[in-house]
Amino acid sequence: MEDTTMIWIEKYRPVTLADIVGQDDIVERLQSYVRTGNLPHLLFTGSAGVGKTTAAVALAREFFGESWNLNFRELNASDERGIDVVRNQIKQFARTSPLGGATFKILFLDEADALTPDAQAALRRTMESYATTCRFILSCNYSSKIIDPIQSRCAIYRFRSLSAEAITKEILRIAENEKISITGPAIQAIVYIAQGDMRKAINALQGAAILAQEIDAGMVYAITATARPDEIEDLLSTSLSGDFEGAEAILHHLLQDRGIAPNELINQCYRTIVRREMDPNLRVALIDQLGTTDFRLSEGASTDIQMEAMIAQFVLQARKHG
Amino acid sequence: MDWAEKYRPAHLDEVVGNSTALRQMLDWARTWSRDKKPLILYGKPGTGKTSSAHALAADMGWEVIELNASDQRTRAAIERTAVSGSTTASLTGAQRKLIVIDEADNLHGTADRGGARAILDLIRGSRQPVILIANDLYAIPGEIRSRCDGVQFKALQARSIAPRLRYICAAEKISCSEQALHQIAEAAHGDMRAAVNMLYASASGRERLSEEILPSGKDDRSSIFDLIVAIYGNTAPEALLKIAYDVDETPDTLIQWIEANLEGIPEIDDLSAAYSCLSRADEYLGYTYRQQYHTLWRYATSLMVLGVGSVADRRGLHARITPPERWKRMSSYQKQKAVRSSMLRKVSSSLHMPQRTFLETYMSPLGIVIDRDPLTYAREFSLDADELDLFLHDRARAASVTRALAAEEKAEVTKKERETKSRRKQEEGGKMRQKELPAKREEAPLPEPPAEKSSQKSQKTLFEGF
């Protein structure tokens, strides 16, 4: 495959455990399993794009070497619509003996918290009865949604949201490899957009790299259809100062000229309001307004009217709590 | 090898904690006769239920027949393994065989059809001691539960987990700092298996272990306390939200905890302001579930955390943090619901009418009839004490009726057995001795046991027979 057509999130997915960034403690523990040749069942928790799947695949590669593909299977509990398929596939995979001299196989079950408690009870049986031939790595967003008996049988690893440094490091590595130059503000923009999610960060970088060999912050915001933080601050401070017309003009500019999706705008306003210095009661009132608008939009209400109504409410609430 | 297996206690005196439960088991085993009820060992995972059952057998010199999770729990399977095991003599010459049925609270759904019924038959017909193991006592069908004695296994204290970890470290020749051991023991939240797994996860392949990198424990419930403290404290909004996300509980659990701990805000004006934030948050939870649009969750979280936080306004928390009272009420409500639905199933199927029809039109008149002669009707519908109480509204009376019924049943069994014995004696004179028959009684068939959980969500049963 040509390099230019390759998706970077796959191209730069870490191959070995040592390549994984931002999860040093976890990587160290996983490497020691490889050294001893032993592996308990594992439970990975954490939000999207922090390296759960990558860690599982890398672990399998280091355990099995060449034959990793034969002894590793990845399933997504929420994708596989027919639960029978999952059931049969899991059992089929778990009960056959490992290949290529491996002592066990690894089954990676993504989004395991999508399984109902009863389905998890059944999964527990499978885990126990095939424990000699198969190790399970479960991954989920909330470990509290995994039933206690399974938690009790797994070593639990919580993957943290990636730090700005970890994302910066990886972006610089890729940029160097792809021979593109990227400005400091552009990296900050990527970090702002990614919110700890490496997949988002790399996607933004690849998107911007299509535009030019030299990437600046403007391109990053443009390609990801994201408003700059200062634009959001401008929108908020104008409406909170009581200037409805001024705020309306900014809103129109962002929505129509810049083509930013209303949901994304709400999302960014939310992030700013949470962080911004303001009266606590006003903050709560504004968040409630954002939520109301978000809900109405999801119900199919008209974008322009709802967004303007939201700004009007911002003005009103600011006056009330001023 | 997995340390949790490797260091599974072989004898009762090696089992950590729960000494009352262990004594109860030992007494039961030492004085075991066919009149003894089977035991149900119940409690949270990793508290030593399975280990104790096996250790007990080892100490008594009994053989173990285990029916566990991996078996498809159909009636036939149980009968094949357990009923034959319980009535025929042992090959190894062990005196008795202990039948252990693990995960007895997961008997429901199509794949286990008849499984509960078979266990019931096994319990009544067994000539060998039987132990059932479950996490949730009330998830076991009432007919089974009422014929067994419960033995509760409680979560272990961190200070009793630590010595066991120290022992394992010594056996594995790993030097380990006291602080690391205590950290693991605390993080395990009373679950020995989790503690040993954590130790294994952090120590395998090393020669020494200090309090550096340990894998995370089981769900860290204590951080929900951190959240409550932070809400009442002087915490920046962003930091407060970060704690809320770190708690690793869904917002619908958080809101219950926050509501349960509003006591710190006694003034009615402030309290009602706090409640209106919670109520808005709750609306967002409703939208989230109705629309499956999880972005709305964040508004629920912010409103409950920041909203109540701004009302609490750094006043600090002076009361003890308590878990949601509603949960306690809910668990007793769930029990009530289970009793009610199992009664409905039994009665309406014997009367050949839809449950709803029975409930609306026939329940009260039948109550009057039953009140006249509870014993007969309890026998006819095979009601247990809780179910009978729904008609009698008199707990003590319902209990005494079911006791009488149980005595009757037992007398019946003994009589049947005596008859079989005398018949066998006659036969022995002439023919070769025939193969021993399981002591099965002909009785009015029991209705299908209640599949308590499975009726709630149809999807739940799809994974059965995994």
mmCIF file of N, CA and C in Angstrom, chain A residues 18-84:
data_model
loop_
_atom_site.group_PDB
_atom_site.id
_atom_site.type_symbol
_atom_site.label_atom_id
_atom_site.label_comp_id
_atom_site.label_asym_id
_atom_site.label_seq_id
_atom_site.Cartn_x
_atom_site.Cartn_y
_atom_site.Cartn_z
ATOM 1 N N ALA A 18 6.653 -1.222 24.250
ATOM 2 C CA ALA A 18 7.541 -0.104 24.573
ATOM 3 C C ALA A 18 7.185 1.151 23.787
ATOM 4 N N ASP A 19 6.536 0.983 22.631
ATOM 5 C CA ASP A 19 6.186 2.143 21.803
ATOM 6 C C ASP A 19 4.993 2.928 22.348
ATOM 7 N N ILE A 20 4.223 2.321 23.236
ATOM 8 C CA ILE A 20 3.003 2.979 23.718
ATOM 9 C C ILE A 20 3.372 4.186 24.568
ATOM 10 N N VAL A 21 2.769 5.332 24.284
ATOM 11 C CA VAL A 21 3.118 6.528 25.052
ATOM 12 C C VAL A 21 2.070 6.828 26.119
ATOM 13 N N GLY A 22 2.535 7.429 27.197
ATOM 14 C CA GLY A 22 1.635 7.987 28.203
ATOM 15 C C GLY A 22 1.047 6.998 29.185
ATOM 16 N N GLN A 23 1.413 5.708 29.087
ATOM 17 C CA GLN A 23 0.864 4.723 30.026
ATOM 18 C C GLN A 23 2.017 3.905 30.608
ATOM 19 N N ASP A 24 3.032 4.600 31.089
ATOM 20 C CA ASP A 24 4.272 3.917 31.449
ATOM 21 C C ASP A 24 4.125 2.817 32.493
ATOM 22 N N ASP A 25 3.335 3.092 33.546
ATOM 23 C CA ASP A 25 3.187 2.090 34.608
ATOM 24 C C ASP A 25 2.583 0.808 34.051
ATOM 25 N N ILE A 26 1.536 0.996 33.257
ATOM 26 C CA ILE A 26 0.829 -0.169 32.730
ATOM 27 C C ILE A 26 1.742 -0.961 31.809
ATOM 28 N N VAL A 27 2.447 -0.245 30.937
ATOM 29 C CA VAL A 27 3.352 -0.906 30.003
ATOM 30 C C VAL A 27 4.382 -1.739 30.760
ATOM 31 N N GLU A 28 4.903 -1.168 31.841
ATOM 32 C CA GLU A 28 5.924 -1.872 32.609
ATOM 33 C C GLU A 28 5.383 -3.192 33.162
ATOM 34 N N ARG A 29 4.146 -3.146 33.678
ATOM 35 C CA ARG A 29 3.553 -4.368 34.222
ATOM 36 C C ARG A 29 3.315 -5.402 33.128
ATOM 37 N N LEU A 30 2.799 -4.925 31.998
ATOM 38 C CA LEU A 30 2.498 -5.858 30.914
ATOM 39 C C LEU A 30 3.777 -6.511 30.400
ATOM 40 N N GLN A 31 4.855 -5.738 30.356
ATOM 41 C CA GLN A 31 6.118 -6.319 29.894
ATOM 42 C C GLN A 31 6.606 -7.422 30.827
ATOM 43 N N SER A 32 6.323 -7.243 32.125
ATOM 44 C CA SER A 32 6.817 -8.270 33.043
ATOM 45 C C SER A 32 6.033 -9.574 32.884
ATOM 46 N N TYR A 33 4.756 -9.483 32.427
ATOM 47 C CA TYR A 33 4.042 -10.725 32.103
ATOM 48 C C TYR A 33 4.748 -11.450 30.977
ATOM 49 N N VAL A 34 5.180 -10.681 29.986
ATOM 50 C CA VAL A 34 5.854 -11.300 28.837
ATOM 51 C C VAL A 34 7.139 -11.981 29.312
ATOM 52 N N ARG A 35 7.872 -11.299 30.220
ATOM 53 C CA ARG A 35 9.122 -11.881 30.707
ATOM 54 C C ARG A 35 8.899 -13.205 31.412
ATOM 55 N N THR A 36 7.830 -13.290 32.218
ATOM 56 C CA THR A 36 7.610 -14.515 32.972
ATOM 57 C C THR A 36 6.831 -15.554 32.174
ATOM 58 N N GLY A 37 6.245 -15.131 31.068
ATOM 59 C CA GLY A 37 5.472 -16.069 30.268
ATOM 60 C C GLY A 37 4.113 -16.392 30.857
ATOM 61 N N ASN A 38 3.725 -15.642 31.858
ATOM 62 C CA ASN A 38 2.442 -15.869 32.525
ATOM 63 C C ASN A 38 1.510 -14.703 32.289
ATOM 64 N N LEU A 39 0.237 -14.987 32.204
ATOM 65 C CA LEU A 39 -0.713 -13.888 32.016
ATOM 66 C C LEU A 39 -2.016 -14.197 32.744
ATOM 67 N N PRO A 40 -2.430 -13.320 33.662
ATOM 68 C CA PRO A 40 -3.764 -13.509 34.241
ATOM 69 C C PRO A 40 -4.816 -12.931 33.290
ATOM 70 N N HIS A 41 -6.093 -13.125 33.610
ATOM 71 C CA HIS A 41 -7.111 -12.399 32.856
ATOM 72 C C HIS A 41 -6.950 -10.912 33.176
ATOM 73 N N LEU A 42 -7.195 -10.064 32.185
ATOM 74 C CA LEU A 42 -7.013 -8.634 32.413
ATOM 75 C C LEU A 42 -8.303 -7.877 32.140
ATOM 76 N N LEU A 43 -8.461 -6.770 32.841
ATOM 77 C CA LEU A 43 -9.571 -5.867 32.557
ATOM 78 C C LEU A 43 -8.998 -4.468 32.342
ATOM 79 N N PHE A 44 -9.169 -3.947 31.133
ATOM 80 C CA PHE A 44 -8.676 -2.597 30.810
ATOM 81 C C PHE A 44 -9.843 -1.624 30.871
ATOM 82 N N THR A 45 -9.700 -0.561 31.633
ATOM 83 C CA THR A 45 -10.743 0.459 31.592
ATOM 84 C C THR A 45 -10.137 1.789 31.175
ATOM 85 N N GLY A 46 -10.964 2.652 30.632
ATOM 86 C CA GLY A 46 -10.482 3.948 30.197
ATOM 87 C C GLY A 46 -11.282 4.443 29.009
ATOM 88 N N SER A 47 -11.188 5.737 28.718
ATOM 89 C CA SER A 47 -12.006 6.286 27.640
ATOM 90 C C SER A 47 -11.390 5.957 26.287
ATOM 91 N N ALA A 48 -11.995 6.476 25.219
ATOM 92 C CA ALA A 48 -11.565 6.120 23.870
ATOM 93 C C ALA A 48 -10.181 6.693 23.559
ATOM 94 N N GLY A 49 -9.440 5.977 22.728
ATOM 95 C CA GLY A 49 -8.181 6.507 22.204
ATOM 96 C C GLY A 49 -7.052 6.639 23.209
ATOM 97 N N VAL A 50 -7.049 5.837 24.260
ATOM 98 C CA VAL A 50 -5.963 5.943 25.238
ATOM 99 C C VAL A 50 -5.021 4.743 25.180
ATOM 100 N N GLY A 51 -5.313 3.768 24.310
ATOM 101 C CA GLY A 51 -4.362 2.687 24.091
ATOM 102 C C GLY A 51 -4.770 1.309 24.576
ATOM 103 N N LYS A 52 -6.043 1.091 24.847
ATOM 104 C CA LYS A 52 -6.464 -0.211 25.366
ATOM 105 C C LYS A 52 -6.274 -1.312 24.323
ATOM 106 N N THR A 53 -6.832 -1.073 23.127
ATOM 107 C CA THR A 53 -6.718 -2.070 22.071
ATOM 108 C C THR A 53 -5.262 -2.244 21.663
ATOM 109 N N THR A 54 -4.579 -1.127 21.509
ATOM 110 C CA THR A 54 -3.174 -1.182 21.131
ATOM 111 C C THR A 54 -2.367 -2.024 22.103
ATOM 112 N N ALA A 55 -2.621 -1.823 23.391
ATOM 113 C CA ALA A 55 -1.880 -2.591 24.395
ATOM 114 C C ALA A 55 -2.175 -4.075 24.265
ATOM 115 N N ALA A 56 -3.438 -4.414 24.017
ATOM 116 C CA ALA A 56 -3.806 -5.831 23.907
ATOM 117 C C ALA A 56 -3.118 -6.476 22.709
ATOM 118 N N VAL A 57 -3.140 -5.767 21.570
ATOM 119 C CA VAL A 57 -2.529 -6.326 20.365
ATOM 120 C C VAL A 57 -1.010 -6.454 20.551
ATOM 121 N N ALA A 58 -0.410 -5.407 21.115
ATOM 122 C CA ALA A 58 1.040 -5.436 21.311
ATOM 123 C C ALA A 58 1.440 -6.567 22.265
ATOM 124 N N LEU A 59 0.617 -6.765 23.284
ATOM 125 C CA LEU A 59 0.870 -7.839 24.238
ATOM 126 C C LEU A 59 0.857 -9.191 23.527
ATOM 127 N N ALA A 60 -0.142 -9.375 22.663
ATOM 128 C CA ALA A 60 -0.247 -10.634 21.924
ATOM 129 C C ALA A 60 0.971 -10.830 21.022
ATOM 130 N N ARG A 61 1.384 -9.765 20.366
ATOM 131 C CA ARG A 61 2.559 -9.872 19.489
ATOM 132 C C ARG A 61 3.784 -10.303 20.284
ATOM 133 N N GLU A 62 3.950 -9.717 21.461
ATOM 134 C CA GLU A 62 5.163 -10.036 22.219
ATOM 135 C C GLU A 62 5.101 -11.431 22.822
ATOM 136 N N PHE A 63 3.913 -11.881 23.122
ATOM 137 C CA PHE A 63 3.785 -13.237 23.658
ATOM 138 C C PHE A 63 3.992 -14.283 22.575
ATOM 139 N N PHE A 64 3.397 -14.056 21.407
ATOM 140 C CA PHE A 64 3.321 -15.124 20.415
ATOM 141 C C PHE A 64 4.254 -14.931 19.228
ATOM 142 N N GLY A 65 4.868 -13.775 19.097
ATOM 143 C CA GLY A 65 5.755 -13.543 17.956
ATOM 144 C C GLY A 65 5.020 -13.679 16.640
ATOM 145 N N GLU A 66 5.587 -14.462 15.747
ATOM 146 C CA GLU A 66 5.055 -14.622 14.396
ATOM 147 C C GLU A 66 3.610 -15.119 14.389
ATOM 148 N N SER A 67 3.337 -16.029 15.292
ATOM 149 C CA SER A 67 2.024 -16.675 15.234
ATOM 150 C C SER A 67 0.952 -15.903 16.014
ATOM 151 N N TRP A 68 1.185 -14.615 16.266
ATOM 152 C CA TRP A 68 0.246 -13.890 17.127
ATOM 153 C C TRP A 68 -1.156 -13.841 16.546
ATOM 154 N N ASN A 69 -1.211 -13.780 15.213
ATOM 155 C CA ASN A 69 -2.511 -13.692 14.569
ATOM 156 C C ASN A 69 -3.380 -14.922 14.781
ATOM 157 N N LEU A 70 -2.703 -16.062 14.951
ATOM 158 C CA LEU A 70 -3.430 -17.319 15.120
ATOM 159 C C LEU A 70 -3.974 -17.448 16.537
ATOM 160 N N ASN A 71 -3.264 -16.824 17.471
ATOM 161 C CA ASN A 71 -3.615 -17.033 18.874
ATOM 162 C C ASN A 71 -4.318 -15.834 19.505
ATOM 163 N N PHE A 72 -4.644 -14.859 18.686
ATOM 164 C CA PHE A 72 -5.274 -13.654 19.222
ATOM 165 C C PHE A 72 -6.546 -13.380 18.446
ATOM 166 N N ARG A 73 -7.597 -13.051 19.166
ATOM 167 C CA ARG A 73 -8.843 -12.720 18.484
ATOM 168 C C ARG A 73 -9.435 -11.515 19.169
ATOM 169 N N GLU A 74 -9.929 -10.599 18.339
ATOM 170 C CA GLU A 74 -10.534 -9.388 18.869
ATOM 171 C C GLU A 74 -12.024 -9.401 18.547
ATOM 172 N N LEU A 75 -12.846 -9.192 19.545
ATOM 173 C CA LEU A 75 -14.291 -9.144 19.316
ATOM 174 C C LEU A 75 -14.848 -7.901 19.977
ATOM 175 N N ASN A 76 -15.865 -7.344 19.380
ATOM 176 C CA ASN A 76 -16.503 -6.195 20.001
ATOM 177 C C ASN A 76 -17.903 -6.583 20.463
ATOM 178 N N ALA A 77 -18.097 -6.482 21.765
ATOM 179 C CA ALA A 77 -19.345 -6.966 22.343
ATOM 180 C C ALA A 77 -20.550 -6.186 21.847
ATOM 181 N N SER A 78 -20.359 -4.905 21.476
ATOM 182 C CA SER A 78 -21.538 -4.161 21.057
ATOM 183 C C SER A 78 -21.736 -4.179 19.540
ATOM 184 N N ASP A 79 -20.676 -4.511 18.801
ATOM 185 C CA ASP A 79 -20.816 -4.574 17.346
ATOM 186 C C ASP A 79 -21.553 -5.809 16.874
ATOM 187 N N GLU A 80 -21.139 -6.927 17.417
ATOM 188 C CA GLU A 80 -21.649 -8.202 16.923
ATOM 189 C C GLU A 80 -23.123 -8.284 17.296
ATOM 190 N N ARG A 81 -23.943 -8.066 16.280
ATOM 191 C CA ARG A 81 -25.359 -7.930 16.575
ATOM 192 C C ARG A 81 -25.949 -9.233 17.088
ATOM 193 N N GLY A 82 -25.703 -10.309 16.378
ATOM 194 C CA GLY A 82 -26.221 -11.588 16.859
ATOM 195 C C GLY A 82 -25.380 -12.055 18.028
ATOM 196 N N ILE A 83 -26.024 -12.090 19.190
ATOM 197 C CA ILE A 83 -25.249 -12.479 20.354
ATOM 198 C C ILE A 83 -24.800 -13.931 20.217
ATOM 199 N N ASP A 84 -25.588 -14.693 19.473
ATOM 200 C CA ASP A 84 -25.211 -16.076 19.214
ATOM 201 C C ASP A 84 -23.852 -16.154 18.524
#
